[in-house]
CSV table of C-alpha atoms in Angstrom, one decimal:
chain,number,residue,atom,x,y,z
A,1,GLY,CA,33.5,152.8,72.0
A,2,ALA,CA,35.8,152.7,68.8
A,3,VAL,CA,37.2,149.8,67.1
A,4,VAL,CA,40.5,149.2,67.3
A,5,SER,CA,42.5,146.5,65.4
A,6,GLN,CA,46.1,145.5,66.9
A,7,HIS,CA,48.5,142.2,65.1
A,8,PRO,CA,50.0,140.1,65.5
A,9,SER,CA,47.9,139.3,68.4
A,10,TRP,CA,51.1,137.4,69.8
A,11,VAL,CA,54.1,136.2,68.4
A,12,ILE,CA,58.0,134.5,69.2
A,13,CYS,CA,61.0,136.0,66.9
A,14,LYS,CA,64.8,135.5,67.4
A,15,SER,CA,66.9,137.5,69.3
A,16,GLY,CA,69.3,139.6,66.6
A,17,THR,CA,65.7,139.6,64.8
A,18,SER,CA,63.2,143.0,64.4
A,19,VAL,CA,59.2,142.7,64.4
A,20,LYS,CA,56.6,145.2,63.2
A,21,ILE,CA,53.9,145.2,65.1
A,22,GLU,CA,50.5,147.3,63.5
A,23,CYS,CA,47.7,149.3,65.3
A,24,ARG,CA,44.1,149.7,63.6
A,25,SER,CA,41.7,152.7,64.3
A,26,LEU,CA,38.6,151.2,61.9
A,27,ASP,CA,36.2,154.0,63.0
A,28,PHE,CA,37.9,157.2,64.3
A,29,GLN,CA,40.4,159.2,62.6
A,30,ALA,CA,43.3,158.7,65.3
A,31,THR,CA,45.5,161.9,66.1
A,32,THR,CA,47.1,160.3,68.3
A,33,MET,CA,49.0,156.8,68.9
A,34,PHE,CA,50.3,155.8,72.2
A,35,TRP,CA,52.5,152.5,73.0
A,36,TYR,CA,52.1,151.2,76.4
A,37,ARG,CA,54.3,148.5,76.6
A,38,GLN,CA,53.6,145.3,80.2
A,39,PHE,CA,55.3,142.8,81.7
A,40,PRO,CA,54.1,140.1,83.6
A,41,LYS,CA,52.0,141.2,86.6
A,42,GLN,CA,52.9,145.1,86.3
A,43,SER,CA,51.4,148.0,85.3
A,44,LEU,CA,50.7,149.2,81.6
A,45,MET,CA,54.3,151.8,81.2
A,46,LEU,CA,53.5,154.4,78.9
A,47,MET,CA,56.4,153.8,75.5
A,48,ALA,CA,55.8,156.8,73.5
A,49,THR,CA,53.4,158.9,72.2
A,50,SER,CA,52.8,159.6,68.3
A,51,ASN,CA,51.0,162.3,66.3
A,52,GLU,CA,50.2,161.8,62.4
A,53,GLY,CA,52.9,163.4,59.7
A,54,SER,CA,55.6,163.8,63.4
A,55,LYS,CA,57.9,161.8,64.7
A,56,ALA,CA,57.4,160.2,68.0
A,57,THR,CA,57.8,161.1,71.8
A,58,TYR,CA,59.9,159.0,73.6
A,59,GLU,CA,59.0,158.2,77.4
A,60,GLN,CA,62.1,158.1,79.2
A,61,GLY,CA,64.6,155.3,79.0
A,62,VAL,CA,62.7,154.1,76.2
A,63,GLU,CA,65.5,153.7,73.1
A,64,LYS,CA,63.7,155.6,70.3
A,65,ASP,CA,65.9,153.9,67.8
A,66,LYS,CA,65.0,150.1,69.1
A,67,PHE,CA,61.4,151.2,69.4
A,68,LEU,CA,61.2,152.7,66.1
A,69,ILE,CA,57.3,153.8,65.6
A,70,ASN,CA,55.4,155.0,62.4
A,71,HIS,CA,51.8,157.2,62.3
A,72,ALA,CA,51.7,158.0,58.5
A,73,SER,CA,48.2,157.9,58.7
A,74,LEU,CA,45.5,159.2,60.4
A,75,THR,CA,43.7,154.7,60.7
A,76,LEU,CA,47.1,153.1,61.3
A,77,SER,CA,50.5,153.3,63.0
A,78,THR,CA,53.6,150.9,63.6
A,79,LEU,CA,55.7,149.5,66.2
A,80,THR,CA,59.6,147.9,65.2
A,81,VAL,CA,60.9,146.4,67.9
A,82,THR,CA,64.8,146.3,65.8
A,83,SER,CA,67.1,143.6,67.0
A,84,ALA,CA,64.9,141.9,69.2
A,85,HIS,CA,67.0,140.7,72.8
A,86,PRO,CA,64.8,138.2,75.4
A,87,GLU,CA,64.1,141.4,77.9
A,88,ASP,CA,61.8,142.7,74.9
A,89,SER,CA,59.5,140.2,75.6
A,90,SER,CA,56.9,141.4,76.8
A,91,PHE,CA,53.1,142.8,76.2
A,92,TYR,CA,52.7,145.9,73.6
A,93,ILE,CA,49.4,147.7,73.4
A,94,CYS,CA,48.5,150.7,71.5
A,95,SER,CA,46.3,153.3,72.7
A,96,PRO,CA,44.3,155.3,69.6
A,97,SER,CA,43.4,158.8,70.9
A,98,ARG,CA,41.2,161.2,68.3
A,99,SER,CA,41.1,165.6,69.2
A,100,GLY,CA,38.6,166.4,71.1
A,101,GLY,CA,39.3,164.8,74.0
A,102,ASP,CA,37.7,161.3,75.2
A,103,THR,CA,37.1,161.0,79.3
A,104,GLU,CA,37.9,156.5,77.9
A,105,ALA,CA,41.0,155.4,76.3
A,106,PHE,CA,41.0,152.8,73.7
A,107,PHE,CA,42.9,150.5,73.5
A,108,GLY,CA,44.3,147.2,71.1
A,109,GLN,CA,44.2,143.5,71.8
A,110,GLY,CA,47.9,143.7,72.5
A,111,THR,CA,50.9,142.1,71.2
A,112,ARG,CA,52.5,139.1,73.8
A,113,LEU,CA,56.0,139.3,72.3
A,114,THR,CA,58.5,136.1,73.0
A,115,VAL,CA,61.9,137.4,72.0
A,116,VAL,CA,64.0,133.8,72.3
B,1,GLY,CA,55.4,164.3,87.1
B,2,GLN,CA,52.5,162.2,88.3
B,3,SER,CA,51.7,158.8,90.6
B,4,LEU,CA,49.5,156.8,92.1
B,5,GLU,CA,49.2,154.2,94.4
B,6,GLN,CA,47.0,151.2,95.2
B,7,PRO,CA,46.6,148.1,96.8
B,8,SER,CA,48.6,145.4,95.1
B,9,GLU,CA,45.8,142.7,96.1
B,10,VAL,CA,43.0,142.0,96.9
B,11,THR,CA,41.3,138.9,97.6
B,12,ALA,CA,37.5,138.5,98.2
B,13,VAL,CA,34.3,136.0,98.3
B,14,GLU,CA,31.6,135.5,95.8
B,15,GLY,CA,28.6,138.4,96.6
B,16,ALA,CA,30.7,140.1,99.1
B,17,ILE,CA,31.6,144.1,98.5
B,18,VAL,CA,35.3,144.9,97.8
B,19,GLN,CA,36.7,148.6,98.3
B,20,ILE,CA,39.7,149.5,95.4
B,21,ASN,CA,41.9,152.6,96.5
B,22,CYS,CA,44.1,155.0,94.9
B,23,THR,CA,45.9,158.1,96.0
B,24,TYR,CA,47.6,160.2,93.5
B,25,GLN,CA,50.0,162.8,93.1
B,26,THR,CA,49.8,164.9,90.1
B,27,SER,CA,50.8,167.9,88.0
B,28,GLY,CA,46.8,169.7,86.5
B,29,PHE,CA,44.4,167.1,88.1
B,30,TYR,CA,41.5,166.3,84.7
B,31,GLY,CA,40.5,163.0,86.6
B,32,LEU,CA,40.6,159.8,87.4
B,33,SER,CA,39.7,157.2,85.8
B,34,TRP,CA,39.6,153.3,86.7
B,35,TYR,CA,40.0,150.5,84.1
B,36,GLN,CA,39.9,146.6,84.3
B,37,GLN,CA,42.7,144.4,82.7
B,38,HIS,CA,42.2,140.2,82.6
B,39,ASP,CA,45.0,138.6,82.5
B,40,GLY,CA,46.5,137.8,78.6
B,41,GLY,CA,43.5,141.0,77.6
B,42,ALA,CA,43.5,144.6,77.0
B,43,PRO,CA,42.4,146.9,79.9
B,44,THR,CA,38.8,147.9,79.3
B,45,PHE,CA,37.4,151.6,80.6
B,46,LEU,CA,35.3,151.3,84.0
B,47,SER,CA,34.6,154.1,85.0
B,48,TYR,CA,36.0,158.3,84.8
B,49,ASN,CA,35.4,161.2,87.8
B,50,ALA,CA,36.6,164.8,87.4
B,51,LEU,CA,34.2,166.1,90.0
B,52,ASP,CA,33.2,164.9,94.1
B,53,GLY,CA,31.3,162.3,94.6
B,54,LEU,CA,30.1,158.7,93.1
B,55,GLU,CA,29.4,158.1,89.9
B,56,GLU,CA,27.3,154.3,89.7
B,57,THR,CA,27.3,152.3,87.3
B,58,GLY,CA,25.3,148.7,87.1
B,59,ARG,CA,27.3,146.5,89.7
B,60,PHE,CA,30.8,149.4,90.0
B,61,SER,CA,30.6,152.8,91.3
B,62,SER,CA,33.7,155.1,91.6
B,63,PHE,CA,34.3,158.1,93.7
B,64,LEU,CA,36.7,160.6,93.8
B,65,SER,CA,37.5,163.5,96.5
B,66,ARG,CA,39.9,166.1,94.8
B,67,SER,CA,40.7,168.0,98.7
B,68,ASP,CA,42.1,164.8,99.5
B,69,SER,CA,44.0,163.7,96.1
B,70,TYR,CA,41.6,159.8,96.4
B,71,GLY,CA,39.2,158.0,94.7
B,72,TYR,CA,37.7,154.6,95.5
B,73,LEU,CA,36.6,151.8,93.1
B,74,LEU,CA,33.9,149.8,94.7
B,75,LEU,CA,32.3,146.4,93.2
B,76,GLN,CA,29.1,144.5,94.5
B,77,GLU,CA,27.6,140.9,94.5
B,78,LEU,CA,30.7,140.4,93.0
B,79,GLN,CA,31.5,137.0,90.5
B,80,MET,CA,34.1,135.1,89.6
B,81,LYS,CA,34.4,136.6,86.2
B,82,ASP,CA,35.3,140.0,87.8
B,83,SER,CA,38.9,138.0,88.7
B,84,ALA,CA,41.2,140.6,87.0
B,85,SER,CA,43.5,143.7,87.4
B,86,TYR,CA,41.9,146.9,88.2
B,87,PHE,CA,44.2,150.7,87.2
B,88,CYS,CA,43.6,153.4,88.2
B,89,ALA,CA,44.1,156.0,86.3
B,90,VAL,CA,44.8,159.6,85.7
B,91,PHE,CA,45.8,162.2,82.5
B,92,SER,CA,49.1,163.4,82.0
B,93,GLY,CA,48.9,166.7,80.5
B,94,GLY,CA,44.8,167.7,79.5
B,95,TYR,CA,43.2,164.8,77.4
B,96,ASN,CA,46.5,162.8,76.9
B,97,LYS,CA,48.2,160.0,77.3
B,98,LEU,CA,47.2,157.9,80.1
B,99,ILE,CA,49.3,157.6,83.7
B,100,PHE,CA,48.5,154.2,85.4
B,101,GLY,CA,49.0,152.8,88.8
B,102,ALA,CA,51.2,149.7,90.4
B,103,GLY,CA,47.3,148.6,89.4
B,104,THR,CA,45.2,145.7,92.0
B,105,ARG,CA,44.6,142.7,91.8
B,106,LEU,CA,41.7,141.2,92.7
B,107,ALA,CA,41.3,137.4,93.2
B,108,VAL,CA,37.3,136.4,93.6
B,109,HIS,CA,36.8,132.7,95.1
B,110,PRO,CA,33.7,130.8,95.7
């Protein structure tokens, strides 16, 4: 399987501050990056899809100005949660995808964000 | 759009067999997948079915019936470490983004 590195694994921040989460695909080129959010005991909800060098496409209900996604290279994507609020506390998971249509999805380890 | 339904919780004892069902509605079907997720961890791939029938991988098997828009995950010889959430998922728009069901929490008891 692919090797995906996501960090930090957990972060606590104050309301109103911004947090950046990094996701790296270590052994393949990720032409597409998916970002998911998961609240406790709930499913993974897709937030946005980004293609390398292009603007991200956000799912309905996800604020693009609040969740900034950068996918400037084929091995690195970042998600920045801006002006975080307690309701943004969640588990964020990245999933890089390479061209060619893998039937198996690969995931980062996830980032547990707690906003106090 | 896509929607998937699966039971929210299942309980079983060690050594038993459990089946987790999943029904789906999709606009375009590219296969049904299953993922396991332990609390606090990332999802891990279990299986993928694109064609009808049963796929077996060790203690886990997955079944698909495209005509019924239905599939299931079968876990045999349950172990305590199998306690986790199990998600069925379908691809949206070809081999693109993955849409997950709500998940089934499996609790295995001694």
